[in-house]
Coordinates of C-alpha atoms in Angstrom, one line a residue:
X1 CA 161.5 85.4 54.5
X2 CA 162.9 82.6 56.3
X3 CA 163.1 79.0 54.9
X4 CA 161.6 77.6 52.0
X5 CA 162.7 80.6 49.9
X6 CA 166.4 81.1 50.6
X7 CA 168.3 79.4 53.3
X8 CA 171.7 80.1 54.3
X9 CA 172.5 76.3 55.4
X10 CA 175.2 76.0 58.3
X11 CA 174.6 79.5 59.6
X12 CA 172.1 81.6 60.7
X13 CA 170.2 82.5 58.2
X14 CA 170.5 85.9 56.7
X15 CA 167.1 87.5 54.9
X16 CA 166.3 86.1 52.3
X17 CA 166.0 88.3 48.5
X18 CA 163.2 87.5 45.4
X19 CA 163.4 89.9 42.5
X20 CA 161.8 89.2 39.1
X21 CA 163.2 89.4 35.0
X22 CA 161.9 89.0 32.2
X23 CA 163.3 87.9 28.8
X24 CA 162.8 87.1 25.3
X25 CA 162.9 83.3 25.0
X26 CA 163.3 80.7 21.9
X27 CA 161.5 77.1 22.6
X28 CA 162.7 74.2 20.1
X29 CA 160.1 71.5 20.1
X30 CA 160.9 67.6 20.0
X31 CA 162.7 67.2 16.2
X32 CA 159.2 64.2 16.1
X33 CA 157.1 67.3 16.5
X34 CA 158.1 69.0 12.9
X35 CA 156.7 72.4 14.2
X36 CA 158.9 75.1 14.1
X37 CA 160.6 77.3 16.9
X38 CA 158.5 79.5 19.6
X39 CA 159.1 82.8 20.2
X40 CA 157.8 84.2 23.6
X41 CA 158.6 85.7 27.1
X42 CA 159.7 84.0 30.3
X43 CA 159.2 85.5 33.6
X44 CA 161.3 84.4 36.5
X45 CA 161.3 84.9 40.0
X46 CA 164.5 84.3 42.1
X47 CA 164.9 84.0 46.0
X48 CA 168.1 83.6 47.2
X49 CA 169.8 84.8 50.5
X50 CA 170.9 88.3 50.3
X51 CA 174.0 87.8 52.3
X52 CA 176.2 84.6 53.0
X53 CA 179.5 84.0 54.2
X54 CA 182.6 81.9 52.3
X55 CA 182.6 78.3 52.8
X56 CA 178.5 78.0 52.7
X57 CA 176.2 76.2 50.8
X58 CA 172.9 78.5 49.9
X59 CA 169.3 77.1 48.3
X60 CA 168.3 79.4 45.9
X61 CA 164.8 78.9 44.1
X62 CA 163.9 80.0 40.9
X63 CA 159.8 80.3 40.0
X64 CA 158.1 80.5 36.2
X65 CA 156.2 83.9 36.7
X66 CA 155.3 83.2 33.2
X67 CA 156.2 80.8 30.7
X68 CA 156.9 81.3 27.4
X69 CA 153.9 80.4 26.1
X70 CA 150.5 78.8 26.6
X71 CA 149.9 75.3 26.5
X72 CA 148.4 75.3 22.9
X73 CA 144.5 74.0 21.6
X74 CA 146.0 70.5 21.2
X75 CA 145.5 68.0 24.1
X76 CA 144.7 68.8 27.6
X77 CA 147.8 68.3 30.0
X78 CA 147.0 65.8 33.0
X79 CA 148.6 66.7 36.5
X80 CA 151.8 65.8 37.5
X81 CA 153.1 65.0 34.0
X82 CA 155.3 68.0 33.3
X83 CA 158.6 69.1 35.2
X84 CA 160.8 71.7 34.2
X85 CA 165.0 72.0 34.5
X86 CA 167.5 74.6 33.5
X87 CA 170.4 76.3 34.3
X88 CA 171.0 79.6 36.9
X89 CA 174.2 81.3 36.3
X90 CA 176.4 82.8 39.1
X91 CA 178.7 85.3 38.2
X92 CA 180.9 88.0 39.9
X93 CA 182.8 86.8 43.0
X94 CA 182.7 83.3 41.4
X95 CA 181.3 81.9 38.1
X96 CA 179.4 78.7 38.1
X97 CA 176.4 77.2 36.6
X98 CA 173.9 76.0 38.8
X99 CA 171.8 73.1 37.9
X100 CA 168.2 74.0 38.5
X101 CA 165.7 71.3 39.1
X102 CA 161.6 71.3 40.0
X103 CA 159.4 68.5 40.8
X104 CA 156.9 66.8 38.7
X105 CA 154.4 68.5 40.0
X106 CA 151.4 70.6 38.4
X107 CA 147.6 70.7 38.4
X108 CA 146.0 69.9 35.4
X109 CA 146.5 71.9 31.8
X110 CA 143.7 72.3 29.8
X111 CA 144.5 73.2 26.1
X112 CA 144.5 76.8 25.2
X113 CA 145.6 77.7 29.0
X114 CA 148.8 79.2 30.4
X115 CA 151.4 76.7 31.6
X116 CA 152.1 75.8 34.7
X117 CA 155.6 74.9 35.7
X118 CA 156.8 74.2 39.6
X119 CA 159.1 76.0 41.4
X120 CA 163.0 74.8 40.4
X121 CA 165.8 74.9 43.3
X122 CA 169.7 74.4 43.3
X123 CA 172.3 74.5 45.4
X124 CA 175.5 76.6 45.3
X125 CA 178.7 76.5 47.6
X126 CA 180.2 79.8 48.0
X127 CA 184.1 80.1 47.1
X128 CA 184.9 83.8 47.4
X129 CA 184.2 86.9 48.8
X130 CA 182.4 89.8 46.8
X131 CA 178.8 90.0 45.2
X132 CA 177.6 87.1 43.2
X133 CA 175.1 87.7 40.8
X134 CA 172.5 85.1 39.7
X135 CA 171.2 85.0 36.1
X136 CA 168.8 82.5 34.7
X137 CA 170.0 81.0 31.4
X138 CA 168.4 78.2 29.5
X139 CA 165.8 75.5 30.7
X140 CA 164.1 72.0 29.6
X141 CA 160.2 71.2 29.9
X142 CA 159.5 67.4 29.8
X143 CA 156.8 65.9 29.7
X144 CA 156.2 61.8 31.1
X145 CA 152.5 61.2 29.1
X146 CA 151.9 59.6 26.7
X147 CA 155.6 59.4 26.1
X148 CA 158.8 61.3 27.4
X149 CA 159.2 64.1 25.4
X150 CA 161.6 67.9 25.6
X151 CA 161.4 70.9 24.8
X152 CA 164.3 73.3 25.0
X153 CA 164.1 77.1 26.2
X154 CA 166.9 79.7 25.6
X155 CA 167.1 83.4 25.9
X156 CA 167.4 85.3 22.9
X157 CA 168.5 88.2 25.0
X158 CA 170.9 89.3 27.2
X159 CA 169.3 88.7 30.7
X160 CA 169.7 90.4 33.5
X161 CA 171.1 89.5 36.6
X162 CA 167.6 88.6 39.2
X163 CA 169.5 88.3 42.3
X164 CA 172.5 89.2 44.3
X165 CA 174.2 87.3 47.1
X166 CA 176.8 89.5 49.8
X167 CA 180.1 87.0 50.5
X168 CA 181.7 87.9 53.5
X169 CA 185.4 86.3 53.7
X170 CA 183.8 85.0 57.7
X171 CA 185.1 88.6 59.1
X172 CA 181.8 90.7 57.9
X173 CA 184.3 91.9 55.3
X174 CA 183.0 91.6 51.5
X175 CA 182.4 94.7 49.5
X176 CA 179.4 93.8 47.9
X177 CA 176.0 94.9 47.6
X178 CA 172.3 93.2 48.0
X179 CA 169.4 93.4 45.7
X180 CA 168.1 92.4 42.6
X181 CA 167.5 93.9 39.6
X182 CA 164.4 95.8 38.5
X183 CA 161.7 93.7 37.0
X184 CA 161.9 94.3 32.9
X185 CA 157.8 94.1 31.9
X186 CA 157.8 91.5 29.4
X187 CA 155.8 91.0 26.1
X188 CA 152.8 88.8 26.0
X189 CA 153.3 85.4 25.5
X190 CA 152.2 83.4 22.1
X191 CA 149.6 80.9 22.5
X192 CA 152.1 78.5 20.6
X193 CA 153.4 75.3 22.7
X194 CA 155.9 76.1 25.2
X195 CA 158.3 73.4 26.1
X196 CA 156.2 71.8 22.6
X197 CA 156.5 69.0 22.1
X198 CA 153.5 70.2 22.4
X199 CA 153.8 67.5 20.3
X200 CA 153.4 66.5 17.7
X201 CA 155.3 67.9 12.3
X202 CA 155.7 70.4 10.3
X203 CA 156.1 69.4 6.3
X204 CA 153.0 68.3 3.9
X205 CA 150.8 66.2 5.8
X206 CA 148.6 63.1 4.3
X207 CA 149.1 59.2 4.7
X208 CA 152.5 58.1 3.4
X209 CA 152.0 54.4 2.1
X210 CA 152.7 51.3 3.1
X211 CA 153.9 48.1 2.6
X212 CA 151.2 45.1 2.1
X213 CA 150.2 41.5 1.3
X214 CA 147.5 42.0 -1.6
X215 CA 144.5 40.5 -0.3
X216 CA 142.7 37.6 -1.7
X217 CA 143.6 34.5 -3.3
X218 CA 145.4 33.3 -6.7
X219 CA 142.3 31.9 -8.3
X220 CA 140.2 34.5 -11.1
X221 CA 141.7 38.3 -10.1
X222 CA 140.0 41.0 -11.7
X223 CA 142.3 44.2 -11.5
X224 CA 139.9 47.7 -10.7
X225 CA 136.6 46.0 -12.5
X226 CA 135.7 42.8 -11.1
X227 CA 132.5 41.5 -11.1
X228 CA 130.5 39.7 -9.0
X229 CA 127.3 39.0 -10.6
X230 CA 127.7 37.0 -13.4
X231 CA 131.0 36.5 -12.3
X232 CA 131.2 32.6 -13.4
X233 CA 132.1 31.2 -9.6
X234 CA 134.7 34.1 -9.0
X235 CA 135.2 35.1 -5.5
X236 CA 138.3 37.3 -5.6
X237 CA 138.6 40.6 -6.6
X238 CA 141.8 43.0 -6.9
X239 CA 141.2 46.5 -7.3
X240 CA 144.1 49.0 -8.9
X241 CA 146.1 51.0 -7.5
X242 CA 145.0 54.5 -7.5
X243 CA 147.0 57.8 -6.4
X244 CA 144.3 59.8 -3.9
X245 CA 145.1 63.4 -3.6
X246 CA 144.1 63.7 0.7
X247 CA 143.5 66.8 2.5
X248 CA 143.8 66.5 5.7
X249 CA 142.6 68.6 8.9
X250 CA 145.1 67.7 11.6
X251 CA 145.4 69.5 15.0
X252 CA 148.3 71.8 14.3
X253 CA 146.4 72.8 10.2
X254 CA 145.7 71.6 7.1
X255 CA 148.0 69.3 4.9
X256 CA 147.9 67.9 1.7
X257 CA 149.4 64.6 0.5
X258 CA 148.5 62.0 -2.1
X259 CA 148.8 58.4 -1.2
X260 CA 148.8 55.2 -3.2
X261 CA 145.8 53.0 -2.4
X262 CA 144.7 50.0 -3.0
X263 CA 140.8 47.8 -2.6
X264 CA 140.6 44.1 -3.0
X265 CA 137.3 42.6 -2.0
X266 CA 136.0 38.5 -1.4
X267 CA 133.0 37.4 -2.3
X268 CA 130.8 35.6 0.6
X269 CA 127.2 35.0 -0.8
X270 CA 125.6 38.4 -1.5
X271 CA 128.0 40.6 0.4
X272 CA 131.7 41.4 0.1
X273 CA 134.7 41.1 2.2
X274 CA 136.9 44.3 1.7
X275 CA 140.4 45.0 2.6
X276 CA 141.9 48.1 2.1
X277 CA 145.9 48.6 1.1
X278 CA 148.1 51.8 1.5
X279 CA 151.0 50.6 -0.7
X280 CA 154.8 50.0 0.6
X281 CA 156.5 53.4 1.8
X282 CA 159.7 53.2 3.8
X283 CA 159.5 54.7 7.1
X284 CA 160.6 54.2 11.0
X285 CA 159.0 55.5 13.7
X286 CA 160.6 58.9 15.1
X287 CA 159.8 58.4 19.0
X288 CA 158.5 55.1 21.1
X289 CA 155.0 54.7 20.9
X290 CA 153.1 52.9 23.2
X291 CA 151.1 50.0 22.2
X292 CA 147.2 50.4 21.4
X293 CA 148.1 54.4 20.5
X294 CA 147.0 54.0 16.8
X295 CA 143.6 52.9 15.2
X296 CA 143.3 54.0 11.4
X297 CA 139.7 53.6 9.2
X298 CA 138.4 54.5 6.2
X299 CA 135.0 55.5 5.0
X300 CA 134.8 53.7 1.4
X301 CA 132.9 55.5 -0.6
X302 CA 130.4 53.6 -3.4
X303 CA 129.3 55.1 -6.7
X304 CA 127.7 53.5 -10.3
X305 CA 124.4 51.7 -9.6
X306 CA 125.3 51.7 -5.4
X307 CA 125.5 55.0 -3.2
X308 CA 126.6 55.3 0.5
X309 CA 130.1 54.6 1.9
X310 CA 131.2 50.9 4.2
X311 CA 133.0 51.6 6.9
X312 CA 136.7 49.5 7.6
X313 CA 139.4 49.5 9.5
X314 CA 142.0 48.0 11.4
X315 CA 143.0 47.4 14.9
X316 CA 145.4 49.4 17.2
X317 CA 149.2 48.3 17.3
X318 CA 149.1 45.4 19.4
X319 CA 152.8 46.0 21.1
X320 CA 155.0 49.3 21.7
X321 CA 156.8 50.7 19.2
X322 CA 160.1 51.2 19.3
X323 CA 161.9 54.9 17.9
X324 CA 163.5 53.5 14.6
X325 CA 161.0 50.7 14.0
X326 CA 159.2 50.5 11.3
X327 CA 155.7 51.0 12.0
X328 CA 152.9 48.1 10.9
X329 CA 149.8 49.1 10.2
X330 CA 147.5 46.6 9.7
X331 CA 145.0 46.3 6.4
X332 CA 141.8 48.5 6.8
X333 CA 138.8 45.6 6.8
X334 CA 135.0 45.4 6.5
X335 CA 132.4 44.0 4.8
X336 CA 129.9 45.5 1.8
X337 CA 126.2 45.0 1.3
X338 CA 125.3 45.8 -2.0
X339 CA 121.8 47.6 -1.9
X340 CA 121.8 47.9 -5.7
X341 CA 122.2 45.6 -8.6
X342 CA 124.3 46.2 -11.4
X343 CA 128.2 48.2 -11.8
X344 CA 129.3 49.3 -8.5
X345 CA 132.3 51.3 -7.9
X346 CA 134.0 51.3 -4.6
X347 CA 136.8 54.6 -3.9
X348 CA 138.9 55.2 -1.2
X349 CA 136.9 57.9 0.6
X350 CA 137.9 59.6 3.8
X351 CA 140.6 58.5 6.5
X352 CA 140.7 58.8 10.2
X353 CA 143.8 58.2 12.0
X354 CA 142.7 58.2 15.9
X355 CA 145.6 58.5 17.9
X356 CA 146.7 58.9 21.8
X357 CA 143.5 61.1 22.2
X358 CA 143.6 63.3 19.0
X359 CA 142.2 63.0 15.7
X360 CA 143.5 63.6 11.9
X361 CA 141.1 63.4 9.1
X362 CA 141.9 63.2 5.4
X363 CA 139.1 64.0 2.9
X364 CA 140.4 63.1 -0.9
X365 CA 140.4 65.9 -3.0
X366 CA 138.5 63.5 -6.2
X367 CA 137.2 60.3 -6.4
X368 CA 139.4 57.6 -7.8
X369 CA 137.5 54.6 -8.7
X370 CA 140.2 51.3 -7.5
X371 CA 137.3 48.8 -7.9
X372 CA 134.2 47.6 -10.2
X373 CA 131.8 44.9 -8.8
X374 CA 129.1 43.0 -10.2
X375 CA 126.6 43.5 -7.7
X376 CA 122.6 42.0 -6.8
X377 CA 121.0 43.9 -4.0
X378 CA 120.5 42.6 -0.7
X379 CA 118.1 43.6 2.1
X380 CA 119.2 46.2 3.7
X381 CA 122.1 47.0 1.6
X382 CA 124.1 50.0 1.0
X383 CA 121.8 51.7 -1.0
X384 CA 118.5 51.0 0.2
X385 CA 118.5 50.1 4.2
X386 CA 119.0 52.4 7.0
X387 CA 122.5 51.2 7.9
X388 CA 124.0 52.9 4.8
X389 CA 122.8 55.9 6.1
X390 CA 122.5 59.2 3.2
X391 CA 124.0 59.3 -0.3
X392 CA 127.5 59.6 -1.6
X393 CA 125.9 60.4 -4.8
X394 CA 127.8 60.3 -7.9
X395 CA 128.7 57.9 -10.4
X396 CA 131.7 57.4 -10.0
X397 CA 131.3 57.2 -6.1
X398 CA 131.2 60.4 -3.9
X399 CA 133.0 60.8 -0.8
X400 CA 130.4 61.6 1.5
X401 CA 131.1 60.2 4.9
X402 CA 127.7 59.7 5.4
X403 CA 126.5 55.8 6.4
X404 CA 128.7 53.3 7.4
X405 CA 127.4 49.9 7.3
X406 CA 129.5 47.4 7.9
X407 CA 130.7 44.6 10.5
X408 CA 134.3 44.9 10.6
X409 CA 136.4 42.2 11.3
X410 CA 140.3 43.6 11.5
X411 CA 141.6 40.7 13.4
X412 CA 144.4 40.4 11.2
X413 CA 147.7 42.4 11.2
X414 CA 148.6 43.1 7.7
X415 CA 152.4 43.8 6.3
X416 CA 151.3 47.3 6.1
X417 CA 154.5 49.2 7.4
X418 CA 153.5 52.8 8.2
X419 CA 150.9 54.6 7.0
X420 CA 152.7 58.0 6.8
X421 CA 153.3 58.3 10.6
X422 CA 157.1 59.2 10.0
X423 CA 157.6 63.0 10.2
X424 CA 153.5 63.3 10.6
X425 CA 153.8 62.3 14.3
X426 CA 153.4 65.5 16.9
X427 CA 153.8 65.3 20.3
X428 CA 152.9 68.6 22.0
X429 CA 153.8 68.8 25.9
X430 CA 153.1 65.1 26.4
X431 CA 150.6 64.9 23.6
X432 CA 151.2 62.8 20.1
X433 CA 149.2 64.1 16.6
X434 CA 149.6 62.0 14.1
X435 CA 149.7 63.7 10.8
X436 CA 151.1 62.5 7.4
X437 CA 153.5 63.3 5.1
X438 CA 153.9 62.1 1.1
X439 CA 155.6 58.9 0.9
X440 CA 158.1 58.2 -1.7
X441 CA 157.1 55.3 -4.4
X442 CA 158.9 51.9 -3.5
X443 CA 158.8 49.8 -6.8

């Protein structure tokens, strides 16, 4: 094999040498990913020249027979978004690490689907006579989309040597030998994230809290049983603050988390304004996120004399966000149509975080009742019309998803910092899940 494979630059070229090992390998995903190490096999394929002479410069080229692992049931991988690095080692005649480099280059990955890494080359100048052996060692998969993200490979084996160059002193003089070693047959892979990111946090998952201007105005509060019936001219309602135990179903499992929440509604004729608070946590964010990458809502559910849910939420993050920032979430906002009169109740129900392609959503474990409302039906309300769609059922105000009625009207960016992004943010191979974890109380 002449060329691509192994050249012997300056000199004719001699024939060229690809033999195969295999070796138990240890990924460490992205510290932003939370997930914990991967254990799998690599594969690798190296062509070098099998003889050379002092004084040259030889291209050797190492190819991924097999990675590691698969490219897991996250996010599907879009071409030319991965590119892998490492290290060869030369030993023998001379020692020397050889930087190991492949272009960005690879069809796309669907998720659940082996990985597909290019071909790496390097370049090594030959010092001294005798065999020297070349050994792969550790390597780097990065990933460009939606943000720049590692993952670092090492052996957890001794490897063996996968190629051996003859160094003639120039005279044909050298004492060495050609060859490789024999292929070692290696284990299957995991189905785990190679290279993880893929990306994206291990720990108890659920929306931390946030920070927040309480909505509405100074004049008449009612705090967790307003009315707005006979309500004597008031317009502005605060709800309490109510711990909600979440479960959540995020793309790398289940977590659990309870977050402080908070509903404050505005009357405006029949219907109600709502804005919906996750209380002040303190929390940066671990890696840069691009801006529109986050859109949070909330199915609020109703219970007492009104059934159904009203659908709010806010608007994506309207500039990038920088690793270490904190990260604002806006309020969660929508508007109620009572389609009942009398005590309505009005819960945080469930939450979907929608982020860079994947979704996270947290169902609460029990209904917490945050506000009571005075309410008189109105055509085509909640309870009655066809845009609550189904029941929550329930006094107290079920948390059936079912319905949604509601025009939302999120225009405005809230003080909300974070609503438990911090450690629940995974990027796997170029891929962020955003899952949460508890928030401590900031009082």
């Amino acid at each position: 094999m002449l060329g691509g494979a192994g050249v012997l630059l300056g000199v004719a070229a001699a024939p060229a040498q690809a033999a195969e090992v295999a070796y138990a390998t240890e990924c460490i995903p992205p510290a932003i990913s939370g997930l914990p190490p991967v254990q799998g096999t690599t594969k690798v394929e190296i062509t070098a020249p099998a003889e050379a002479k002092v004084g040259d410069e030889v291209e050797v080229v190492w190819k991924f027979v097999q990675a590691a692992s698969k490219n897991p049931n996250i996010l599907d991988l879009e071409a030319n978004t991965v590119q892998p690095t490492g290290t060869l080692k030369a030993a023998g005649a001379q020692t020397a690490d050889i930087a190991m480099q492949g272009p960005r280059e690879n069809p796309p990955i669907p998720k659940n689907t082996d990985m597909r890494l290019s071909d790496m080359k390097g370049k090594l100048k030959l010092t001294a006579p005798g065999e020297v052996s070349l050994t792969p060692g550790a390597y780097n998969i990065n990933v460009n989309k939606p943000i720049s993200t590692d993952t670092k490979c090492s052996p957890k084996e001794t490897v063996k040597p996968a190629a051996t160059i003859k160094v003639t002193d120039g005279s044909g003089s050298s004492g060495g030998t050609t060859g490789g070693q024999p292929t070692v047959v290696p284990t299957l892979p995991t189905s785990l994230p190679t290279g993880v990111p893929t990306s994206v946090p291990t720990g108890t998952a659920g929306p931390t809290p946030s920070e927040s201007e309480t909505g509405g105005d100074d004049g008449g509060t009612s705090t967790g049983g307003g009315t707005g019936g006979g309500d004597g001219g008031q317009t502005d309602f605060t709800g309490k603050e109510v711990q909600v135990p979440y479960e959540c179903k995020t793309p790398i499992g289940d977590k659990e988390a309870t977050s402080p929440v908070q509903i404050n509604a505005k009357k405006d004729g029949g219907s109600f304004g709502l804005t919906v608070q996750f209380k002040k946590s303190v929390m940066d964010s671990p890696a840069d996120i691009p801006k529109d990458s986050v859109k949070p809502s909330m199915e609020v559910a109703l219970g007492g004399a009104d059934k159904g849910t009203v659908h709010v939420e806010g608007p994506t993050n309207a500039e990038p966000i920088k690793s270490g920032d904190p990260i604002e979430i806006p309020d969660l906002k929508g508007t109620y149509k009572p389609g009942a009169s009398g005590e309505s109740t009005l819960s945080p129900g469930v939450l979907t975080i929608e982020a860079l392609g994947t979704t996270t959503t947290c169902t609460p474990a029990k209904t917490e009742v945050s506000l009571t409302l005075d309410t008189s039906e109105q055509a085509s309300g909640a309870s009655g019309g066809g845009s609550a769609g189904g029941s929550a059922g329930g006094s107290a105000g079920g948390s059936s998803t079912d319905g949604g009625l509601a025009a939302t009207g999120a225009e405005d960016q809230g003080s909300l910092k974070a609503l438990g992004l911090v450690a629940g943010t995974a990027l796997l191979l170029g891929g962020a899940v955003f899952t949460f974890m508890p928030g401590r109380r900031v009082r």
